[in-house]
């Protein structure tokens, strides 16, 4: 197996798995977000601190996210909608999953794009029809992967393994694109 | 009922509900996010376009979100984790919900903070123990509301009504803080 340079420290994660087998209390994390109302349906949500490995932890910096609704919902569009933040989480989880699985299998990646599309019948949230599901009716995921192996060696593992994908039960991989090339410089 | 100035155009939303009763096809939205791998588990996710009201729509601006993992996961902490983006979506959804319900009920808000805390046993995602749930084991929500009414006139409606809260089945309101005051200027 040639050395791959995807940048994921898989060995550290495998080591952590061993350590946490004997220290389940260290595995108890609490993630936090705090949203402050600005005006209308515009809010700012702050993330910095979390708890894990038995003690308070902190991201390097505080990050603030604007959420709002666009003009078609009679709002000011000062940020993306709350439901789109779910897609940010899902897409970024999938991309990190592809990188991690590829690293673990010794597959060199050149590029990865994970695109998610959530179908949403807004009659649910507006209360037009109580039979309409209030949430996504389906989520499609499309991976575009340029790697030294077929995407099929990576994607099924991601679909089985990652947190958010398990919660979004209707997620399915719709298409795989990949190329096989010799090792790139 | 005195005029309240929470900034939510409830009438437009009620009008939309009436219009969509007779035009279900216009209520079919598709939200999109596209995540591009940077290095390791660091990715950037872009949101701009979506489909709704029968045609392509666009936010005023493109927004790009960094996601990564912190040093305790052997990564570079170039952004919050994917699972924290779910909390951004949930917290901002709840705050927008409080503002909308208050507006609809004629309750003047002065301040709203929605804090969400997600408990996460990372032995699930690391594969330490297959009996450990791979995802949040619980989510606590704390509202701090300063308004001309008890929070209890607002919060139960939010809990029943909003998309993301329905998906996070273990969400519960843990505490309510509110004050009653005369109308503020």
mmCIF file of C-alpha atoms in Angstrom:
data_model
loop_
_atom_site.group_PDB
_atom_site.id
_atom_site.type_symbol
_atom_site.label_atom_id
_atom_site.label_comp_id
_atom_site.label_asym_id
_atom_site.label_seq_id
_atom_site.Cartn_x
_atom_site.Cartn_y
_atom_site.Cartn_z
ATOM 1 C CA UNK A 1 0.000 0.000 0.000
ATOM 2 C CA UNK A 2 1.477 3.332 -1.013
ATOM 3 C CA UNK A 3 1.370 6.204 1.463
ATOM 4 C CA UNK A 4 -1.697 8.310 0.861
ATOM 5 C CA UNK A 5 -1.858 11.972 1.731
ATOM 6 C CA UNK A 6 -5.529 12.697 2.324
ATOM 7 C CA UNK A 7 -4.638 14.367 5.606
ATOM 8 C CA UNK A 8 -6.829 12.277 7.884
ATOM 9 C CA UNK A 9 -5.035 10.996 10.969
ATOM 10 C CA UNK A 10 -6.710 7.601 10.934
ATOM 11 C CA UNK A 11 -4.164 6.116 13.328
ATOM 12 C CA UNK A 12 -5.061 8.656 16.013
ATOM 13 C CA UNK A 13 -8.750 7.770 15.597
ATOM 14 C CA UNK A 14 -8.001 4.049 15.829
ATOM 15 C CA UNK A 15 -5.893 4.718 18.931
ATOM 16 C CA UNK A 16 -8.746 6.757 20.443
ATOM 17 C CA UNK A 17 -11.082 3.844 19.818
ATOM 18 C CA UNK A 18 -8.811 1.564 21.817
ATOM 19 C CA UNK A 19 -8.449 4.043 24.687
ATOM 20 C CA UNK A 20 -12.193 4.715 24.884
ATOM 21 C CA UNK A 21 -12.951 0.999 25.150
ATOM 22 C CA UNK A 22 -11.678 1.218 28.689
ATOM 23 C CA UNK A 23 -12.844 4.770 29.445
ATOM 24 C CA UNK A 24 -16.476 5.158 28.380
ATOM 25 C CA UNK A 25 -16.898 8.288 30.523
ATOM 26 C CA UNK A 26 -14.333 10.132 28.382
ATOM 27 C CA UNK A 27 -16.490 9.413 25.308
ATOM 28 C CA UNK A 28 -19.425 11.447 26.628
ATOM 29 C CA UNK A 29 -19.528 14.671 24.628
ATOM 30 C CA UNK A 30 -21.944 17.593 24.808
ATOM 31 C CA UNK A 31 -22.153 19.930 21.814
ATOM 32 C CA UNK A 32 -23.779 23.331 22.265
ATOM 33 C CA UNK A 33 -25.278 26.124 20.176
ATOM 34 C CA UNK A 34 -26.908 29.305 21.364
ATOM 35 C CA UNK A 35 -29.193 31.327 19.115
ATOM 36 C CA UNK A 36 -30.045 34.963 19.762
ATOM 37 C CA UNK A 37 -33.053 36.596 18.147
ATOM 38 C CA UNK A 38 -32.265 39.650 16.031
ATOM 39 C CA UNK A 39 -35.531 40.655 14.353
ATOM 40 C CA UNK A 40 -38.304 38.845 12.545
ATOM 41 C CA UNK A 41 -37.062 35.330 11.829
ATOM 42 C CA UNK A 42 -33.420 36.469 11.719
ATOM 43 C CA UNK A 43 -31.145 35.069 14.437
ATOM 44 C CA UNK A 44 -27.442 34.633 15.084
ATOM 45 C CA UNK A 45 -26.195 31.347 16.483
ATOM 46 C CA UNK A 46 -22.887 31.085 18.291
ATOM 47 C CA UNK A 47 -20.714 28.009 18.698
ATOM 48 C CA UNK A 48 -17.494 27.797 20.640
ATOM 49 C CA UNK A 49 -17.431 25.541 23.699
ATOM 50 C CA UNK A 50 -18.232 21.879 24.145
ATOM 51 C CA UNK A 51 -17.589 19.164 26.693
ATOM 52 C CA UNK A 52 -15.612 16.000 26.013
ATOM 53 C CA UNK A 53 -12.779 13.780 27.244
ATOM 54 C CA UNK A 54 -13.961 14.572 30.758
ATOM 55 C CA UNK A 55 -13.534 18.333 30.620
ATOM 56 C CA UNK A 56 -14.601 21.576 28.990
ATOM 57 C CA UNK A 57 -13.153 22.087 25.525
ATOM 58 C CA UNK A 58 -13.140 25.018 23.151
ATOM 59 C CA UNK A 59 -12.860 25.530 19.432
ATOM 60 C CA UNK A 60 -9.961 27.761 18.378
ATOM 61 C CA UNK A 61 -12.416 30.540 17.629
ATOM 62 C CA UNK A 62 -16.037 31.428 18.237
ATOM 63 C CA UNK A 63 -18.144 31.117 15.077
ATOM 64 C CA UNK A 64 -21.396 33.008 14.508
ATOM 65 C CA UNK A 65 -23.984 31.925 11.953
ATOM 66 C CA UNK A 66 -26.831 34.041 10.577
ATOM 67 C CA UNK A 67 -30.111 32.316 9.856
ATOM 68 C CA UNK A 68 -33.113 33.944 8.245
ATOM 69 C CA UNK A 69 -35.641 33.281 5.499
ATOM 70 C CA UNK A 70 -35.595 34.630 1.953
ATOM 71 C CA UNK A 71 -37.924 37.190 0.410
ATOM 72 C CA UNK A 72 -40.293 34.505 -0.879
ATOM 73 C CA UNK A 73 -41.077 33.874 2.799
ATOM 74 C CA UNK A 74 -41.578 37.614 3.425
ATOM 75 C CA UNK A 75 -38.246 37.916 5.261
ATOM 76 C CA UNK A 76 -34.949 39.697 4.728
ATOM 77 C CA UNK A 77 -32.626 36.869 3.636
ATOM 78 C CA UNK A 78 -29.895 37.802 6.109
ATOM 79 C CA UNK A 79 -28.718 34.195 6.144
ATOM 80 C CA UNK A 80 -29.616 30.714 5.003
ATOM 81 C CA UNK A 81 -32.685 28.990 6.448
ATOM 82 C CA UNK A 82 -32.514 26.671 9.473
ATOM 83 C CA UNK A 83 -33.398 23.659 7.344
ATOM 84 C CA UNK A 84 -30.453 24.412 5.040
ATOM 85 C CA UNK A 85 -28.103 24.194 8.049
ATOM 86 C CA UNK A 86 -29.114 20.534 8.318
ATOM 87 C CA UNK A 87 -27.876 20.073 4.764
ATOM 88 C CA UNK A 88 -24.578 21.819 5.603
ATOM 89 C CA UNK A 89 -24.121 19.318 8.420
ATOM 90 C CA UNK A 90 -25.053 16.367 6.268
ATOM 91 C CA UNK A 91 -22.893 17.378 3.282
ATOM 92 C CA UNK A 92 -19.829 18.120 5.411
ATOM 93 C CA UNK A 93 -20.278 14.886 7.365
ATOM 94 C CA UNK A 94 -20.373 12.911 4.120
ATOM 95 C CA UNK A 95 -17.282 14.603 2.718
ATOM 96 C CA UNK A 96 -15.326 13.973 5.927
ATOM 97 C CA UNK A 97 -16.576 10.406 5.810
ATOM 98 C CA UNK A 98 -15.315 9.888 2.274
ATOM 99 C CA UNK A 99 -11.888 11.281 3.255
ATOM 100 C CA UNK A 100 -11.707 9.090 6.354
ATOM 101 C CA UNK A 101 -12.774 5.871 4.649
ATOM 102 C CA UNK A 102 -10.411 6.509 1.732
ATOM 103 C CA UNK A 103 -7.528 7.166 4.123
ATOM 104 C CA UNK A 104 -8.297 4.027 6.105
ATOM 105 C CA UNK A 105 -8.303 1.973 2.894
ATOM 106 C CA UNK A 106 -5.167 3.558 1.488
ATOM 107 C CA UNK A 107 -6.968 5.235 -1.408
ATOM 108 C CA UNK A 108 -5.504 8.532 -2.606
ATOM 109 C CA UNK A 109 -8.171 11.202 -3.177
ATOM 110 C CA UNK A 110 -7.768 14.092 -5.587
ATOM 111 C CA UNK A 111 -11.167 15.737 -5.207
ATOM 112 C CA UNK A 112 -14.468 15.065 -3.493
ATOM 113 C CA UNK A 113 -17.765 16.891 -3.774
ATOM 114 C CA UNK A 114 -20.850 15.802 -1.851
ATOM 115 C CA UNK A 115 -24.054 17.445 -3.022
ATOM 116 C CA UNK A 116 -27.260 17.016 -1.056
ATOM 117 C CA UNK A 117 -30.731 18.037 -2.151
ATOM 118 C CA UNK A 118 -33.605 18.004 0.304
ATOM 119 C CA UNK A 119 -37.191 17.884 -0.976
ATOM 120 C CA UNK A 120 -39.556 19.834 1.225
ATOM 121 C CA UNK A 121 -43.287 20.321 0.793
ATOM 122 C CA UNK A 122 -43.777 23.587 2.675
ATOM 123 C CA UNK A 123 -47.499 22.921 3.083
ATOM 124 C CA UNK A 124 -46.408 20.921 6.140
ATOM 125 C CA UNK A 125 -44.762 23.754 8.039
ATOM 126 C CA UNK A 126 -47.432 26.254 6.957
ATOM 127 C CA UNK A 127 -50.198 23.992 8.226
ATOM 128 C CA UNK A 128 -51.997 23.822 4.868
ATOM 129 C CA UNK A 129 -52.592 20.084 5.098
ATOM 130 C CA UNK A 130 -51.957 17.996 8.217
ATOM 131 C CA UNK A 131 -51.274 14.944 6.041
ATOM 132 C CA UNK A 132 -48.177 16.608 4.615
ATOM 133 C CA UNK A 133 -44.993 15.690 6.450
ATOM 134 C CA UNK A 134 -43.446 18.652 8.277
ATOM 135 C CA UNK A 135 -39.842 18.147 7.203
ATOM 136 C CA UNK A 136 -37.834 16.746 4.319
ATOM 137 C CA UNK A 137 -39.765 14.278 2.178
ATOM 138 C CA UNK A 138 -36.526 12.932 0.727
ATOM 139 C CA UNK A 139 -32.833 13.648 0.477
ATOM 140 C CA UNK A 140 -30.686 12.840 -2.533
ATOM 141 C CA UNK A 141 -26.931 12.617 -2.244
ATOM 142 C CA UNK A 142 -24.552 12.828 -5.181
ATOM 143 C CA UNK A 143 -20.860 12.155 -4.745
ATOM 144 C CA UNK A 144 -18.301 13.252 -7.306
ATOM 145 C CA UNK A 145 -15.004 11.648 -6.414
ATOM 146 C CA UNK A 146 -11.712 11.693 -8.255
ATOM 147 C CA UNK A 147 -9.552 9.012 -6.693
ATOM 148 C CA UNK A 148 -7.218 6.127 -7.383
ATOM 149 C CA UNK A 149 -10.075 3.670 -6.960
ATOM 150 C CA UNK A 150 -13.722 3.239 -7.729
ATOM 151 C CA UNK A 151 -16.068 5.311 -5.598
ATOM 152 C CA UNK A 152 -17.793 2.047 -4.796
ATOM 153 C CA UNK A 153 -14.879 1.169 -2.535
ATOM 154 C CA UNK A 154 -15.595 4.266 -0.426
ATOM 155 C CA UNK A 155 -19.230 5.333 -0.576
ATOM 156 C CA UNK A 156 -21.016 2.275 0.853
ATOM 157 C CA UNK A 157 -18.899 2.514 4.009
ATOM 158 C CA UNK A 158 -19.758 6.183 4.399
ATOM 159 C CA UNK A 159 -23.449 5.435 4.068
ATOM 160 C CA UNK A 160 -23.237 2.835 6.816
ATOM 161 C CA UNK A 161 -20.970 4.698 9.168
ATOM 162 C CA UNK A 162 -21.829 8.296 9.654
ATOM 163 C CA UNK A 163 -24.014 9.900 12.264
ATOM 164 C CA UNK A 164 -26.132 12.286 10.307
ATOM 165 C CA UNK A 165 -26.759 9.948 7.411
ATOM 166 C CA UNK A 166 -28.300 7.453 9.788
ATOM 167 C CA UNK A 167 -30.721 10.063 11.037
ATOM 168 C CA UNK A 168 -31.798 11.006 7.510
ATOM 169 C CA UNK A 169 -33.322 7.667 6.710
ATOM 170 C CA UNK A 170 -34.254 8.472 3.130
ATOM 171 C CA UNK A 171 -30.733 9.346 2.071
ATOM 172 C CA UNK A 172 -29.466 7.314 -0.815
ATOM 173 C CA UNK A 173 -26.514 7.615 -3.099
ATOM 174 C CA UNK A 174 -27.841 8.568 -6.483
ATOM 175 C CA UNK A 175 -24.818 8.551 -8.644
ATOM 176 C CA UNK A 176 -21.156 7.880 -8.415
ATOM 177 C CA UNK A 177 -18.573 9.445 -10.615
ATOM 178 C CA UNK A 178 -14.987 8.538 -10.362
ATOM 179 C CA UNK A 179 -11.948 8.116 -12.452
ATOM 180 C CA UNK A 180 -9.113 5.708 -12.210
ATOM 181 C CA UNK A 181 -5.740 7.158 -12.850
ATOM 182 C CA UNK A 182 -2.225 6.383 -11.939
ATOM 183 C CA UNK A 183 -0.857 8.042 -8.834
ATOM 184 C CA UNK A 184 -0.745 11.776 -9.255
ATOM 185 C CA UNK A 185 2.235 13.782 -8.050
ATOM 186 C CA UNK B 1 -54.443 43.830 20.900
ATOM 187 C CA UNK B 2 -51.631 46.353 20.642
ATOM 188 C CA UNK B 3 -49.481 46.367 17.550
ATOM 189 C CA UNK B 4 -46.370 44.284 18.120
ATOM 190 C CA UNK B 5 -43.110 44.901 16.326
ATOM 191 C CA UNK B 6 -41.326 41.562 16.316
ATOM 192 C CA UNK B 7 -40.735 41.961 12.588
ATOM 193 C CA UNK B 8 -42.357 38.736 11.438
ATOM 194 C CA UNK B 9 -44.750 39.219 8.526
ATOM 195 C CA UNK B 10 -47.307 36.742 9.801
ATOM 196 C CA UNK B 11 -50.001 38.036 7.457
ATOM 197 C CA UNK B 12 -47.873 37.190 4.416
ATOM 198 C CA UNK B 13 -47.390 33.664 5.759
ATOM 199 C CA UNK B 14 -51.118 33.246 6.396
ATOM 200 C CA UNK B 15 -51.818 34.556 2.873
ATOM 201 C CA UNK B 16 -49.274 32.081 1.467
ATOM 202 C CA UNK B 17 -51.052 29.283 3.286
ATOM 203 C CA UNK B 18 -54.311 30.196 1.577
ATOM 204 C CA UNK B 19 -52.704 30.437 -1.860
ATOM 205 C CA UNK B 20 -50.875 27.117 -1.506
ATOM 206 C CA UNK B 21 -54.085 25.298 -0.587
ATOM 207 C CA UNK B 22 -55.021 25.589 -4.242
ATOM 208 C CA UNK B 23 -51.503 25.290 -5.679
ATOM 209 C CA UNK B 24 -49.706 22.349 -4.065
ATOM 210 C CA UNK B 25 -47.129 22.228 -6.848
ATOM 211 C CA UNK B 26 -45.861 25.689 -5.839
ATOM 212 C CA UNK B 27 -45.191 24.342 -2.319
ATOM 213 C CA UNK B 28 -42.607 21.829 -3.550
ATOM 214 C CA UNK B 29 -39.199 23.168 -2.509
ATOM 215 C CA UNK B 30 -35.742 21.690 -3.005
ATOM 216 C CA UNK B 31 -32.942 22.962 -0.777
ATOM 217 C CA UNK B 32 -29.332 22.280 -1.792
ATOM 218 C CA UNK B 33 -25.859 22.213 -0.295
ATOM 219 C CA UNK B 34 -22.607 21.268 -1.950
ATOM 220 C CA UNK B 35 -19.547 20.311 0.067
ATOM 221 C CA UNK B 36 -16.034 20.361 -1.359
ATOM 222 C CA UNK B 37 -13.226 18.463 0.311
ATOM 223 C CA UNK B 38 -10.235 20.610 1.318
ATOM 224 C CA UNK B 39 -7.913 18.328 3.279
ATOM 225 C CA UNK B 40 -8.311 15.753 6.014
ATOM 226 C CA UNK B 41 -11.838 16.128 7.390
ATOM 227 C CA UNK B 42 -11.966 19.827 6.480
ATOM 228 C CA UNK B 43 -14.543 20.808 3.848
ATOM 229 C CA UNK B 44 -16.283 23.933 2.634
ATOM 230 C CA UNK B 45 -20.011 23.797 1.954
ATOM 231 C CA UNK B 46 -21.706 26.288 -0.330
ATOM 232 C CA UNK B 47 -25.354 27.335 -0.301
ATOM 233 C CA UNK B 48 -26.993 29.722 -2.707
ATOM 234 C CA UNK B 49 -29.705 28.325 -4.990
ATOM 235 C CA UNK B 50 -32.903 26.465 -4.265
ATOM 236 C CA UNK B 51 -36.125 25.616 -6.063
ATOM 237 C CA UNK B 52 -39.559 26.745 -4.948
ATOM 238 C CA UNK B 53 -42.780 28.419 -6.063
ATOM 239 C CA UNK B 54 -42.353 26.603 -9.357
ATOM 240 C CA UNK B 55 -38.994 28.063 -10.330
ATOM 241 C CA UNK B 56 -35.329 28.425 -9.462
ATOM 242 C CA UNK B 57 -34.670 30.853 -6.617
ATOM 243 C CA UNK B 58 -31.488 32.296 -5.175
ATOM 244 C CA UNK B 59 -30.386 33.718 -1.859
ATOM 245 C CA UNK B 60 -29.081 37.286 -2.047
ATOM 246 C CA UNK B 61 -25.568 35.980 -1.617
ATOM 247 C CA UNK B 62 -23.657 32.718 -1.707
ATOM 248 C CA UNK B 63 -22.615 31.553 1.756
ATOM 249 C CA UNK B 64 -19.682 29.221 2.422
ATOM 250 C CA UNK B 65 -19.323 27.214 5.634
ATOM 251 C CA UNK B 66 -16.163 25.554 6.913
ATOM 252 C CA UNK B 67 -16.524 22.241 8.708
ATOM 253 C CA UNK B 68 -13.710 20.354 10.378
ATOM 254 C CA UNK B 69 -12.956 18.587 13.649
ATOM 255 C CA UNK B 70 -11.017 19.950 16.613
ATOM 256 C CA UNK B 71 -7.583 18.923 17.827
ATOM 257 C CA UNK B 72 -9.016 16.336 20.228
ATOM 258 C CA UNK B 73 -10.066 14.440 17.070
ATOM 259 C CA UNK B 74 -6.582 14.852 15.597
ATOM 260 C CA UNK B 75 -7.753 17.506 13.130
ATOM 261 C CA UNK B 76 -7.102 21.182 12.477
ATOM 262 C CA UNK B 77 -10.278 22.852 13.838
ATOM 263 C CA UNK B 78 -10.799 24.953 10.717
ATOM 264 C CA UNK B 79 -14.531 25.053 11.425
ATOM 265 C CA UNK B 80 -17.232 23.557 13.623
ATOM 266 C CA UNK B 81 -18.082 19.869 13.325
ATOM 267 C CA UNK B 82 -20.868 18.565 11.067
ATOM 268 C CA UNK B 83 -22.931 17.501 14.071
ATOM 269 C CA UNK B 84 -22.772 21.053 15.458
ATOM 270 C CA UNK B 85 -24.335 22.339 12.217
ATOM 271 C CA UNK B 86 -27.441 20.337 13.151
ATOM 272 C CA UNK B 87 -27.576 22.306 16.387
ATOM 273 C CA UNK B 88 -27.219 25.602 14.475
ATOM 274 C CA UNK B 89 -30.230 24.578 12.400
ATOM 275 C CA UNK B 90 -32.233 23.487 15.414
ATOM 276 C CA UNK B 91 -31.422 26.555 17.540
ATOM 277 C CA UNK B 92 -32.173 29.012 14.736
ATOM 278 C CA UNK B 93 -35.391 27.180 13.845
ATOM 279 C CA UNK B 94 -36.544 27.427 17.450
ATOM 280 C CA UNK B 95 -35.742 31.126 17.726
ATOM 281 C CA UNK B 96 -37.590 31.883 14.474
ATOM 282 C CA UNK B 97 -40.452 29.794 15.819
ATOM 283 C CA UNK B 98 -40.646 31.772 19.037
ATOM 284 C CA UNK B 99 -40.701 35.040 17.073
ATOM 285 C CA UNK B 100 -43.394 33.771 14.696
ATOM 286 C CA UNK B 101 -45.664 32.358 17.397
ATOM 287 C CA UNK B 102 -45.296 35.500 19.494
ATOM 288 C CA UNK B 103 -46.125 37.702 16.515
ATOM 289 C CA UNK B 104 -49.152 35.605 15.644
ATOM 290 C CA UNK B 105 -50.397 35.890 19.220
ATOM 291 C CA UNK B 106 -49.710 39.596 19.515
ATOM 292 C CA UNK B 107 -46.989 39.181 22.132
ATOM 293 C CA UNK B 108 -44.200 41.763 22.078
ATOM 294 C CA UNK B 109 -40.740 40.212 22.409
ATOM 295 C CA UNK B 110 -37.734 42.028 23.812
ATOM 296 C CA UNK B 111 -35.178 39.240 23.681
ATOM 297 C CA UNK B 112 -35.029 35.540 22.905
ATOM 298 C CA UNK B 113 -32.192 33.075 23.314
ATOM 299 C CA UNK B 114 -32.539 29.404 22.404
ATOM 300 C CA UNK B 115 -29.734 27.224 23.695
ATOM 301 C CA UNK B 116 -29.448 23.619 22.567
ATOM 302 C CA UNK B 117 -27.145 20.979 24.018
ATOM 303 C CA UNK B 118 -26.698 17.664 22.271
ATOM 304 C CA UNK B 119 -25.357 14.668 24.202
ATOM 305 C CA UNK B 120 -23.206 12.429 22.068
ATOM 306 C CA UNK B 121 -21.439 9.236 23.077
ATOM 307 C CA UNK B 122 -18.627 9.160 20.525
ATOM 308 C CA UNK B 123 -18.094 5.434 21.046
ATOM 309 C CA UNK B 124 -20.904 5.085 18.495
ATOM 310 C CA UNK B 125 -19.193 6.850 15.602
ATOM 311 C CA UNK B 126 -15.788 5.367 16.488
ATOM 312 C CA UNK B 127 -17.219 1.867 16.441
ATOM 313 C CA UNK B 128 -16.103 1.055 20.005
ATOM 314 C CA UNK B 129 -19.407 -0.575 20.910
ATOM 315 C CA UNK B 130 -22.149 -1.418 18.427
ATOM 316 C CA UNK B 131 -24.768 -1.028 21.162
ATOM 317 C CA UNK B 132 -23.980 2.683 21.455
ATOM 318 C CA UNK B 133 -26.248 4.864 19.337
ATOM 319 C CA UNK B 134 -24.395 6.597 16.509
ATOM 320 C CA UNK B 135 -25.841 10.083 16.973
ATOM 321 C CA UNK B 136 -27.256 12.328 19.677
ATOM 322 C CA UNK B 137 -28.456 10.434 22.722
ATOM 323 C CA UNK B 138 -30.479 13.451 23.829
ATOM 324 C CA UNK B 139 -31.011 17.121 23.151
ATOM 325 C CA UNK B 140 -31.881 19.701 25.778
ATOM 326 C CA UNK B 141 -33.385 23.026 24.823
ATOM 327 C CA UNK B 142 -33.400 26.075 27.081
ATOM 328 C CA UNK B 143 -35.334 29.188 26.122
ATOM 329 C CA UNK B 144 -34.673 32.543 27.735
ATOM 330 C CA UNK B 145 -37.437 34.901 26.677
ATOM 331 C CA UNK B 146 -38.125 38.457 27.763
ATOM 332 C CA UNK B 147 -41.634 39.271 26.589
ATOM 333 C CA UNK B 148 -44.932 40.808 27.558
ATOM 334 C CA UNK B 149 -46.333 37.391 28.374
ATOM 335 C CA UNK B 150 -45.355 34.119 29.938
ATOM 336 C CA UNK B 151 -43.064 31.964 27.833
ATOM 337 C CA UNK B 152 -45.634 29.256 28.300
ATOM 338 C CA UNK B 153 -47.896 31.058 25.835
ATOM 339 C CA UNK B 154 -45.196 30.690 23.176
ATOM 340 C CA UNK B 155 -42.979 27.681 23.732
ATOM 341 C CA UNK B 156 -45.493 24.788 23.555
ATOM 342 C CA UNK B 157 -46.592 25.966 20.112
ATOM 343 C CA UNK B 158 -43.006 26.071 18.932
ATOM 344 C CA UNK B 159 -42.429 22.551 20.159
ATOM 345 C CA UNK B 160 -45.426 21.298 18.209
ATOM 346 C CA UNK B 161 -44.902 23.270 15.060
ATOM 347 C CA UNK B 162 -41.389 23.304 13.803
ATOM 348 C CA UNK B 163 -39.715 21.036 11.340
ATOM 349 C CA UNK B 164 -36.429 20.239 12.957
ATOM 350 C CA UNK B 165 -37.808 19.801 16.443
ATOM 351 C CA UNK B 166 -40.089 17.066 15.172
ATOM 352 C CA UNK B 167 -37.122 15.204 13.760
ATOM 353 C CA UNK B 168 -35.175 15.440 17.024
ATOM 354 C CA UNK B 169 -37.571 13.318 19.010
ATOM 355 C CA UNK B 170 -35.816 13.678 22.332
ATOM 356 C CA UNK B 171 -35.988 17.457 22.385
ATOM 357 C CA UNK B 172 -37.744 18.871 25.398
ATOM 358 C CA UNK B 173 -37.984 22.313 26.886
ATOM 359 C CA UNK B 174 -35.990 22.240 30.078
ATOM 360 C CA UNK B 175 -36.560 25.622 31.536
ATOM 361 C CA UNK B 176 -38.465 28.743 30.807
ATOM 362 C CA UNK B 177 -37.432 32.134 31.926
ATOM 363 C CA UNK B 178 -39.532 35.148 31.215
ATOM 364 C CA UNK B 179 -40.520 38.397 32.714
ATOM 365 C CA UNK B 180 -43.726 40.302 32.537
ATOM 366 C CA UNK B 181 -43.348 44.006 32.098
ATOM 367 C CA UNK B 182 -45.394 46.804 30.713
ATOM 368 C CA UNK B 183 -44.875 47.647 27.067
ATOM 369 C CA UNK B 184 -41.376 48.860 26.465
ATOM 370 C CA UNK B 185 -40.723 51.797 24.166
#
